[in-house]
mmCIF file with all atom_site columns, C-alpha atoms in Angstrom:
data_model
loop_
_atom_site.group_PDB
_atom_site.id
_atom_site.type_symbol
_atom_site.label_atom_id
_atom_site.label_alt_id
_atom_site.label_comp_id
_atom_site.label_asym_id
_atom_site.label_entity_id
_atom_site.label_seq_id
_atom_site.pdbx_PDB_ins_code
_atom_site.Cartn_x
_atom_site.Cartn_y
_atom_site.Cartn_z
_atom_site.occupancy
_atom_site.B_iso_or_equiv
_atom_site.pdbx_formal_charge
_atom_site.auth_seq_id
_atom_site.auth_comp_id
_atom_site.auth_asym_id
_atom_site.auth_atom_id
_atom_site.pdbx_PDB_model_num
ATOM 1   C CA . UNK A 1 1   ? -43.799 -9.978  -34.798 1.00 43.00 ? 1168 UNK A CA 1
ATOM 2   C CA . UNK A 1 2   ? -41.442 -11.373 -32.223 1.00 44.00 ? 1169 UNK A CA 1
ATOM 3   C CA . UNK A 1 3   ? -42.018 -11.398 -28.580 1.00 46.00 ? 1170 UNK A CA 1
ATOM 4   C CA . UNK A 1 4   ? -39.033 -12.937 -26.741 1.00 45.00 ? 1171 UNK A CA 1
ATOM 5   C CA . UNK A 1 5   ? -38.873 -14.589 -23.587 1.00 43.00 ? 1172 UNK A CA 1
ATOM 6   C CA . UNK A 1 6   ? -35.288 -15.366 -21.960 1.00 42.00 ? 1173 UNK A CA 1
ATOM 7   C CA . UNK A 1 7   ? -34.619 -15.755 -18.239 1.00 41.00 ? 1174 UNK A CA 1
ATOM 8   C CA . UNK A 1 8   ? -31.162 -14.265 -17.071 1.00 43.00 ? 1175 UNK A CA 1
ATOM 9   C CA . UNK A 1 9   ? -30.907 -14.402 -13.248 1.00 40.00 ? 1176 UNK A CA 1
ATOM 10  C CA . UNK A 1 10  ? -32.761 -18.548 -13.080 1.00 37.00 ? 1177 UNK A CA 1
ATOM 11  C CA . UNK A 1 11  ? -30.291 -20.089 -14.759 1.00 42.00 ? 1178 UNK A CA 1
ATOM 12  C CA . UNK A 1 12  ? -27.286 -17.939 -13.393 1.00 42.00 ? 1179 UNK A CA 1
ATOM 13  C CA . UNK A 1 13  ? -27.102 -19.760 -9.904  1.00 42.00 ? 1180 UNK A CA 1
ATOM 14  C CA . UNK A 1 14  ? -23.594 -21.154 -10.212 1.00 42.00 ? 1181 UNK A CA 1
ATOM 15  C CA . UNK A 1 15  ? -22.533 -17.508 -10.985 1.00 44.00 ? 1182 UNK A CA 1
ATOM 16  C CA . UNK A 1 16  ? -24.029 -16.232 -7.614  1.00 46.00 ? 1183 UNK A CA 1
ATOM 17  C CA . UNK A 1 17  ? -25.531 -13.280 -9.931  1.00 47.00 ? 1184 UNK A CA 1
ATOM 18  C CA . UNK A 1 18  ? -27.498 -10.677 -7.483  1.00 47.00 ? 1185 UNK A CA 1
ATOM 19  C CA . UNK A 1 19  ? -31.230 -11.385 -7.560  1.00 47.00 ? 1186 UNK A CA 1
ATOM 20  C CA . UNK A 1 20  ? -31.721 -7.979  -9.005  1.00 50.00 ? 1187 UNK A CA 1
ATOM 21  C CA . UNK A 1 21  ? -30.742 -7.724  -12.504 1.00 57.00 ? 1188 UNK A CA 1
ATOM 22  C CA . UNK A 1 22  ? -31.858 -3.770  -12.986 1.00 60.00 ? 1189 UNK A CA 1
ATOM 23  C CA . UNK A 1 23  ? -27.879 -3.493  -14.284 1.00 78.00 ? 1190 UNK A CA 1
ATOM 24  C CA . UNK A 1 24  ? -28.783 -6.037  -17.249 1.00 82.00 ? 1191 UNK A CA 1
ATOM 25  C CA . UNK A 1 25  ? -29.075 -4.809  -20.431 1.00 86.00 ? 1192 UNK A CA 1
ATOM 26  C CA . UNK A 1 26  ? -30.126 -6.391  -23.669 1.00 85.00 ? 1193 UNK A CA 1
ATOM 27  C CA . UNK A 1 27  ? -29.724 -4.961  -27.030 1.00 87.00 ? 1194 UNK A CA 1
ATOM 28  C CA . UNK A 1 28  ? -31.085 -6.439  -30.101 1.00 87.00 ? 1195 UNK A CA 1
ATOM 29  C CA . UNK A 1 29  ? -29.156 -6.058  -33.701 1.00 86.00 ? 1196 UNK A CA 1
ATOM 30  C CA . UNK A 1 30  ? -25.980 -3.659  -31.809 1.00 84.00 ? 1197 UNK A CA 1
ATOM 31  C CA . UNK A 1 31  ? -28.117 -0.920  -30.448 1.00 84.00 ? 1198 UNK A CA 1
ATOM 32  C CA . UNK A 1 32  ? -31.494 -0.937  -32.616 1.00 87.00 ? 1199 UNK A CA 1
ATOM 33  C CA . UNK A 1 33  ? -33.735 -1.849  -29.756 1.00 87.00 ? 1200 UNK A CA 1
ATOM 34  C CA . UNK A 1 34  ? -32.951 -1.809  -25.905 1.00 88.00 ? 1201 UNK A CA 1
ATOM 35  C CA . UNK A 1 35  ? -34.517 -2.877  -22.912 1.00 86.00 ? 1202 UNK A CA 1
ATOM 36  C CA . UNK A 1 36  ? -33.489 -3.964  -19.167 1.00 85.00 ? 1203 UNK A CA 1
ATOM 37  C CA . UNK A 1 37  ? -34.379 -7.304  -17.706 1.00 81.00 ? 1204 UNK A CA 1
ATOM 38  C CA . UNK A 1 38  ? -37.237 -6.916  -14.887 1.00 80.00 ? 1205 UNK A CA 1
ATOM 39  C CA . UNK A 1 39  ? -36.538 -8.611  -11.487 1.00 78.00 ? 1206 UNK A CA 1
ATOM 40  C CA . UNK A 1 40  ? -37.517 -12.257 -12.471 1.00 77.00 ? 1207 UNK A CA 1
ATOM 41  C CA . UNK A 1 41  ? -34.583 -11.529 -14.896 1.00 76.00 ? 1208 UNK A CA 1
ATOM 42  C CA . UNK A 1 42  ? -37.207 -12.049 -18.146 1.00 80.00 ? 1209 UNK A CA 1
ATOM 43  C CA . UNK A 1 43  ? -36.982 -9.171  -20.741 1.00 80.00 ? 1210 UNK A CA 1
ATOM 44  C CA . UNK A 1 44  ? -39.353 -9.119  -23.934 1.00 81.00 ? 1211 UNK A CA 1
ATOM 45  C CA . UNK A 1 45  ? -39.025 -7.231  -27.638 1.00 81.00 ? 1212 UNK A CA 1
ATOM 46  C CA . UNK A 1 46  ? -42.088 -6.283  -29.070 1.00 80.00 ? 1213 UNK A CA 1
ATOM 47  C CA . UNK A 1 47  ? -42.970 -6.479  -33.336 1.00 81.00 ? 1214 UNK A CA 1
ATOM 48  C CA . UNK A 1 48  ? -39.927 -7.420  -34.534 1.00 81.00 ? 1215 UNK A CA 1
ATOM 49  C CA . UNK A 1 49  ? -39.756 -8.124  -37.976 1.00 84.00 ? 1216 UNK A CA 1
ATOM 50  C CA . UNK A 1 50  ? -38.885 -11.372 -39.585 1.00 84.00 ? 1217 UNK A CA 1
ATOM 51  C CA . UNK A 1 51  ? -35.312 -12.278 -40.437 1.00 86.00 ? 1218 UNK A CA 1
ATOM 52  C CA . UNK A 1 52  ? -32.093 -12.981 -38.817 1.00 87.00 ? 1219 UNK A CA 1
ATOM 53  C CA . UNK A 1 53  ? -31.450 -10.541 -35.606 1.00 88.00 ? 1220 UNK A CA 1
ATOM 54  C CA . UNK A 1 54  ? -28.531 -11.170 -32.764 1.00 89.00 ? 1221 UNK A CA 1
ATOM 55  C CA . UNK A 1 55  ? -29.631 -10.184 -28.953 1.00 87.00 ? 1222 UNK A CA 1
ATOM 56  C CA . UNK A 1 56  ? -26.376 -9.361  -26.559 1.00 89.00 ? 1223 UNK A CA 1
ATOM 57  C CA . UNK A 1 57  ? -26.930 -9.145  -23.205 1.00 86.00 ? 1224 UNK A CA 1
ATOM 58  C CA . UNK A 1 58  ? -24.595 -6.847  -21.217 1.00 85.00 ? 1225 UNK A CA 1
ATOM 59  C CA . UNK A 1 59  ? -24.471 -6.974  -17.274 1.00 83.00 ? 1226 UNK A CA 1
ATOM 60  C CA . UNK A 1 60  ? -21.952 -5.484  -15.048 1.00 81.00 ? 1227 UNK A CA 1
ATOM 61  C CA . UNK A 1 61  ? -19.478 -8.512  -13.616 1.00 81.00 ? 1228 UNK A CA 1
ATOM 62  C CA . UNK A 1 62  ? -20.552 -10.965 -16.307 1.00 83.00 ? 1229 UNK A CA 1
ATOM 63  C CA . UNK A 1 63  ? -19.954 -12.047 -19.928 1.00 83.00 ? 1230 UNK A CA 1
ATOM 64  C CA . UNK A 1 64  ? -22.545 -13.629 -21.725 1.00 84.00 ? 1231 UNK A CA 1
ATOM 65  C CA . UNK A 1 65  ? -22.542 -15.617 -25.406 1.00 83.00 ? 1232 UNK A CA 1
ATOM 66  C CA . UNK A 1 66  ? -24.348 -13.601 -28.206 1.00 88.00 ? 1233 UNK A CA 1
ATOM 67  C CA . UNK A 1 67  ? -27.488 -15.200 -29.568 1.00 87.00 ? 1234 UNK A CA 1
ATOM 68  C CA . UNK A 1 68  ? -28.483 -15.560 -33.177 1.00 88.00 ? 1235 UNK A CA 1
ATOM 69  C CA . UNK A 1 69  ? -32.679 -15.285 -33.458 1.00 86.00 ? 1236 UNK A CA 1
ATOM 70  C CA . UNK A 1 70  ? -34.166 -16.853 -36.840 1.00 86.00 ? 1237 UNK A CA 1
ATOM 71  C CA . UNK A 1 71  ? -37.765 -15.368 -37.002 1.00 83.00 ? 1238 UNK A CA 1
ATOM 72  C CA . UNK A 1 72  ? -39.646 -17.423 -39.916 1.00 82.00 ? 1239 UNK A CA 1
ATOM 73  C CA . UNK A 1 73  ? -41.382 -15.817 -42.690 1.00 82.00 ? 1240 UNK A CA 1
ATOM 74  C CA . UNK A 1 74  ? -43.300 -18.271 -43.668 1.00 86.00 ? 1241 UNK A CA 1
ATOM 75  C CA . UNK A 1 75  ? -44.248 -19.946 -40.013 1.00 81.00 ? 1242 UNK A CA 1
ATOM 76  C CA . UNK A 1 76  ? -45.993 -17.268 -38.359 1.00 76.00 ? 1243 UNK A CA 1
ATOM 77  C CA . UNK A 1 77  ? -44.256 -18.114 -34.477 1.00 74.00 ? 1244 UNK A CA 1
ATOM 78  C CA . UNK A 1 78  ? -41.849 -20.066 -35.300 1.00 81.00 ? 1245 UNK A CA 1
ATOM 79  C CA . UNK A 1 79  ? -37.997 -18.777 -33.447 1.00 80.00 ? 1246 UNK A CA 1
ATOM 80  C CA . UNK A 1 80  ? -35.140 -20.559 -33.551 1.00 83.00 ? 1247 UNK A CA 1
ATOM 81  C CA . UNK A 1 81  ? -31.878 -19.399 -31.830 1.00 83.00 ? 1248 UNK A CA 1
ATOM 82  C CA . UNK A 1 82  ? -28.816 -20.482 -31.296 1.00 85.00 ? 1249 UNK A CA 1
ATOM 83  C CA . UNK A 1 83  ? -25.251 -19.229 -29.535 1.00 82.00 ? 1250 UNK A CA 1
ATOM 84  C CA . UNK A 1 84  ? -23.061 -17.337 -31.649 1.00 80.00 ? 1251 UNK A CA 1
ATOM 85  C CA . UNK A 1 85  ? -19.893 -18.968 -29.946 1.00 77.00 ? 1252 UNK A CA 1
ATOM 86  C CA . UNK A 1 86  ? -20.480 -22.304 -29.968 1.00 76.00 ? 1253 UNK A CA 1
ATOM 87  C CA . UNK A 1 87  ? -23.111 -22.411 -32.417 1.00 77.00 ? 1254 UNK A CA 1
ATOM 88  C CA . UNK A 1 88  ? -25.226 -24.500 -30.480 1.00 81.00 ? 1255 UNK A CA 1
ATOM 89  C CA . UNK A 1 89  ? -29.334 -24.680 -31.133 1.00 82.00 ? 1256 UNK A CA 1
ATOM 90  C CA . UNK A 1 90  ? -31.290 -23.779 -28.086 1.00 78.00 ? 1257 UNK A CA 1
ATOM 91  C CA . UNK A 1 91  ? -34.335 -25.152 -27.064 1.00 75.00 ? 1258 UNK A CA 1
ATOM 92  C CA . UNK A 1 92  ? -35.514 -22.656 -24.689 1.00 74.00 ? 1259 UNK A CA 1
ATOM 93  C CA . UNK A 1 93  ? -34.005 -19.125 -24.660 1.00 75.00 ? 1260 UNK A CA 1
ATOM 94  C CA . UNK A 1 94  ? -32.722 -19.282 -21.432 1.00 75.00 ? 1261 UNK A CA 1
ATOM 95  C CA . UNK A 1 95  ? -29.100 -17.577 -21.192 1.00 75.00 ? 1262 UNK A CA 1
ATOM 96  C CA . UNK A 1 96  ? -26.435 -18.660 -18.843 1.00 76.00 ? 1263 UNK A CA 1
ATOM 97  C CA . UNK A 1 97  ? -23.318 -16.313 -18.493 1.00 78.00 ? 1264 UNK A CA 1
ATOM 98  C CA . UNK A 1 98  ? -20.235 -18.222 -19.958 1.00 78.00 ? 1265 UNK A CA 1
ATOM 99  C CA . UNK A 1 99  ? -17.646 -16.504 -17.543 1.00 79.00 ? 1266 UNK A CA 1
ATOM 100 C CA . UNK A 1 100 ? -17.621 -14.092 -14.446 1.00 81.00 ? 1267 UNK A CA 1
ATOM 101 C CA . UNK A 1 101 ? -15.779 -10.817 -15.844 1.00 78.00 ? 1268 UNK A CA 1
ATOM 102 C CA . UNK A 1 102 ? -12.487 -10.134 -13.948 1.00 76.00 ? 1269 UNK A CA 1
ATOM 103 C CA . UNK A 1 103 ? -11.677 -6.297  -14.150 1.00 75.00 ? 1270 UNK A CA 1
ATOM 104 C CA . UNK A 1 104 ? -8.512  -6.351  -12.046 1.00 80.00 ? 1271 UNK A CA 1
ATOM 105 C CA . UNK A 1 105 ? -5.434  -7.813  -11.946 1.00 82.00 ? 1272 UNK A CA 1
ATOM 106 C CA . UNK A 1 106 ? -5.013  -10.194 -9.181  1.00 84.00 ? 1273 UNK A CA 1
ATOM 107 C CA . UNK A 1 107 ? -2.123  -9.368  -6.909  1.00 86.00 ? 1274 UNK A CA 1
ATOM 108 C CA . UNK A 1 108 ? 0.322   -12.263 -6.364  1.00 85.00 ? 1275 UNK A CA 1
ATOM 109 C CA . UNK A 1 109 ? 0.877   -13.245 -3.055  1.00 89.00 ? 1276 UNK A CA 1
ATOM 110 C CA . UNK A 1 110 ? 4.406   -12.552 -1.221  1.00 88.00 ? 1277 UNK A CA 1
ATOM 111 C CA . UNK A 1 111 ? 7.390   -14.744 -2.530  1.00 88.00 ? 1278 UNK A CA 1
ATOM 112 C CA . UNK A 1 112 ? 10.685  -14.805 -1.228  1.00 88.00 ? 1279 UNK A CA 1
ATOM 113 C CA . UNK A 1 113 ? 11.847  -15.642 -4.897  1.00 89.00 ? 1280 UNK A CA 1
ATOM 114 C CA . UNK A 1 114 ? 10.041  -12.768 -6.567  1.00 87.00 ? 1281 UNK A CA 1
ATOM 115 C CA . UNK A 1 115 ? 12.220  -11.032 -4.369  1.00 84.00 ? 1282 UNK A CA 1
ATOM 116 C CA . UNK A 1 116 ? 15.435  -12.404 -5.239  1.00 85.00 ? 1283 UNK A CA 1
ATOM 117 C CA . UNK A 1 117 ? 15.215  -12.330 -9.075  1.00 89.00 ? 1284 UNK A CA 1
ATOM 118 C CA . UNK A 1 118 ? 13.908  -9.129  -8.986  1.00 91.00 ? 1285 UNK A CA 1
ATOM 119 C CA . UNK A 1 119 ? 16.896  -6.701  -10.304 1.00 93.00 ? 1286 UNK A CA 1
ATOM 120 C CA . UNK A 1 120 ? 17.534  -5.100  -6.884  1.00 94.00 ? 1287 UNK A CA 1
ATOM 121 C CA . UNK A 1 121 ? 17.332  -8.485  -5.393  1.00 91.00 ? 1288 UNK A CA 1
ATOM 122 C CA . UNK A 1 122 ? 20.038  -9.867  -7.500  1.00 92.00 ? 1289 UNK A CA 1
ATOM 123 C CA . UNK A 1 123 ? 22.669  -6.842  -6.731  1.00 94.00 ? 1290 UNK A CA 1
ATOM 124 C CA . UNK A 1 124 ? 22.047  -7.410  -3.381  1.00 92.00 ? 1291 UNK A CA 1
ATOM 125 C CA . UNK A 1 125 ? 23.106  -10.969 -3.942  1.00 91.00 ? 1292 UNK A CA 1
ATOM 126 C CA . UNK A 1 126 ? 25.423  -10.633 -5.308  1.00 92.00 ? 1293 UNK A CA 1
ATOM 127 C CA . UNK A 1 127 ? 27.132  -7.504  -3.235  1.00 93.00 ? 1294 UNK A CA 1
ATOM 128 C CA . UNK A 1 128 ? 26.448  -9.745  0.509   1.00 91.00 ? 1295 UNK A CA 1
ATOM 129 C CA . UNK A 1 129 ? 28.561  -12.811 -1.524  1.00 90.00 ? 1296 UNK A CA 1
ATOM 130 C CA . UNK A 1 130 ? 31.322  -10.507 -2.242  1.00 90.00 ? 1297 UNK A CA 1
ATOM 131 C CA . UNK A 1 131 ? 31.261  -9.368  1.603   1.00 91.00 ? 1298 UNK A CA 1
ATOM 132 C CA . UNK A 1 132 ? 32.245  -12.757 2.398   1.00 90.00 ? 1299 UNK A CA 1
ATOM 133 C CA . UNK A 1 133 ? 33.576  -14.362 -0.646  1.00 87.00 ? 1300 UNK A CA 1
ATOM 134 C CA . UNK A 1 134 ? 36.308  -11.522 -1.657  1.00 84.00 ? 1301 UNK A CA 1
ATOM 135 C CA . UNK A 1 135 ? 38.270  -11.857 1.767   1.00 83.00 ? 1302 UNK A CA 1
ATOM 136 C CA . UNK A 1 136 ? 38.095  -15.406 1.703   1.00 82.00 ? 1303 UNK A CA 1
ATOM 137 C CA . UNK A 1 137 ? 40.007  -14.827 -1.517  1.00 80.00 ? 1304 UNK A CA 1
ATOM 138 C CA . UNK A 1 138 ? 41.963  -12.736 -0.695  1.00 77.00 ? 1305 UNK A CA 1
ATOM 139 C CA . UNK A 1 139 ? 43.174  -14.957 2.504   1.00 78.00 ? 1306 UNK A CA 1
ATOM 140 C CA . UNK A 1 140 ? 44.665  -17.109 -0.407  1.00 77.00 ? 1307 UNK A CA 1
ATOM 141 C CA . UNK A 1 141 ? 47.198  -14.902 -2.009  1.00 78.00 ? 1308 UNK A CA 1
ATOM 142 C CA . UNK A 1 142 ? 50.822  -14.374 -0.726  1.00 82.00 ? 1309 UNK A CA 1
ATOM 143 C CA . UNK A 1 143 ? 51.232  -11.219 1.129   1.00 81.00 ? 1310 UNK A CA 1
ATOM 144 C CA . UNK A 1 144 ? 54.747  -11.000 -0.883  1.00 86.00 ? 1311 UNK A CA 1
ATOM 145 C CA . UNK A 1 145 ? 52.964  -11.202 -3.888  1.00 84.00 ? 1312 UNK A CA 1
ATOM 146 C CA . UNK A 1 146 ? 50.497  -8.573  -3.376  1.00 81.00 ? 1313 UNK A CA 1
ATOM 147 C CA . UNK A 1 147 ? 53.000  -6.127  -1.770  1.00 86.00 ? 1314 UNK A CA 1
ATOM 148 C CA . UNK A 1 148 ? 54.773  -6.389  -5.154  1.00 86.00 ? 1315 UNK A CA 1
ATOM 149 C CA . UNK A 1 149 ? 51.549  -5.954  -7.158  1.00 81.00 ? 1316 UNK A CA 1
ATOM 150 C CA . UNK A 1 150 ? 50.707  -2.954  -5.604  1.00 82.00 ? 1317 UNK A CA 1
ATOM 151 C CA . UNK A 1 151 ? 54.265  -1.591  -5.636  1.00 86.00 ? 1318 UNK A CA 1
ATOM 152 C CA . UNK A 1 152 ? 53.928  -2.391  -9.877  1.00 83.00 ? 1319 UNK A CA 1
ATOM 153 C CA . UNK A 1 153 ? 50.639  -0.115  -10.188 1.00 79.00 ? 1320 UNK A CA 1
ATOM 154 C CA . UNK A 1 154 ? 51.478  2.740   -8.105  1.00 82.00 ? 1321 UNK A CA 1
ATOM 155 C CA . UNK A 1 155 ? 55.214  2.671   -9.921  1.00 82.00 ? 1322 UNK A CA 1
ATOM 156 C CA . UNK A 1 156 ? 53.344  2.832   -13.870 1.00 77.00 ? 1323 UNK A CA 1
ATOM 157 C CA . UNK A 1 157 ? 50.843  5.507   -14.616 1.00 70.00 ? 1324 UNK A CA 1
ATOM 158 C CA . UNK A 1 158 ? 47.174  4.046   -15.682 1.00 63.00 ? 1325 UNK A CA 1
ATOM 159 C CA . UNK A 1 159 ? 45.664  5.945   -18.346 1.00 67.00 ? 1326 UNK A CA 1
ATOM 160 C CA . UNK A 1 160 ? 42.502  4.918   -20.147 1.00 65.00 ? 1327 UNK A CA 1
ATOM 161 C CA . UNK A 1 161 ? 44.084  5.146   -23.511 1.00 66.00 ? 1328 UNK A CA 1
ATOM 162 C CA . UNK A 1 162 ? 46.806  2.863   -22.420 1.00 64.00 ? 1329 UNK A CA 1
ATOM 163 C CA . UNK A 1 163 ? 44.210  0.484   -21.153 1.00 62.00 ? 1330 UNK A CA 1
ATOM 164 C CA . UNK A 1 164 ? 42.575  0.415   -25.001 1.00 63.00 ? 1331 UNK A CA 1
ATOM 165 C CA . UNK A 1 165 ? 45.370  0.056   -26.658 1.00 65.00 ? 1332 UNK A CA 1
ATOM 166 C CA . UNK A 1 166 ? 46.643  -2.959  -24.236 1.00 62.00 ? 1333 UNK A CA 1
ATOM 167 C CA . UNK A 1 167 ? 43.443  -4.509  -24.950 1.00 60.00 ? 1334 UNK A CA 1
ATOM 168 C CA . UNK A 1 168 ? 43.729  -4.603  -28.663 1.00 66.00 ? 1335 UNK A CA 1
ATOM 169 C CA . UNK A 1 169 ? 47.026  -5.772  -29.094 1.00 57.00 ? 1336 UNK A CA 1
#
């Protein structure tokens, strides 16, 4: 016969847990016995036989460590638990939640860089520097030169095949 005693909400201060705890759940052995915490946050199983059995305690917005219950045969009374996690021996059942649960993703704040190395970002880039970059460029190159460049291409037909075949020999 076991009748266990473990405060939720008392020790759960630095969590800011709500003083109700009507959302907290705890199951004994995955689902073999259930209850809900009462407002002082204690909960209590009735005749449970002796052996090894784990509690879980499941409450919305927090995660809390599993605990391993040793109920003694022999010593009528005598509990021992201990975490599951960190395998630590406790000397009262009281249960602190090891983390507050985050459900969403937290949205990054604005960033200028974000911006820029995102792919859009980047073609912009790179498009405004060849605004200004390509006339600068082109500022360089002898107006005799180009005249006779362009006179070359319109003067010999382009073809794509002509272009592969150019680039493999």
């Amino acid at each position: 016969m076991l009748l266990c005693v473990i405060a939720i909400g008392a020790s759960a201060k630095g969590f800011g847990l709500p003083a109700k705890t009507s959302n907290t759940k705890v199951i004994l052995n995955g689902g073999q016995r259930v209850t809900f915490a009462r407002p002082d946050g204690y909960f209590a199983f009735h005749n449970v036989p002796a052996g090894t059995h784990l509690i879980e305690v499941s409450s919305v917005g927090y995660f809390f460590s599993p605990v391993r219950v040793d109920i003694s045969a022999r010593n009528p009374g005598y509990i021992q638990a201990a975490l599951t996690e960190t395998r630590r021996v406790l000397n009262e059942l009281v249960l602190e939640p090891l983390k507050e649960e985050q459900y969403y993703e937290i949205r990054e704040p604005f960033s200028i860089m974000s911006l820029l190395k995102s792919p859009m970002g980047l073609m912009v880039g790179f498009m405004v520097i060849m605004v200004f970059v390509m006339p600068k460029m082109m500022e360089n190159i002898d107006p005799e030169e180009m005249r006779q460049a362009q006179e070359q291409m319109r003067n010999s037909p382009v073809s794509f095949s002509g272009l592969l075949a150019r680039a493999q020999s």
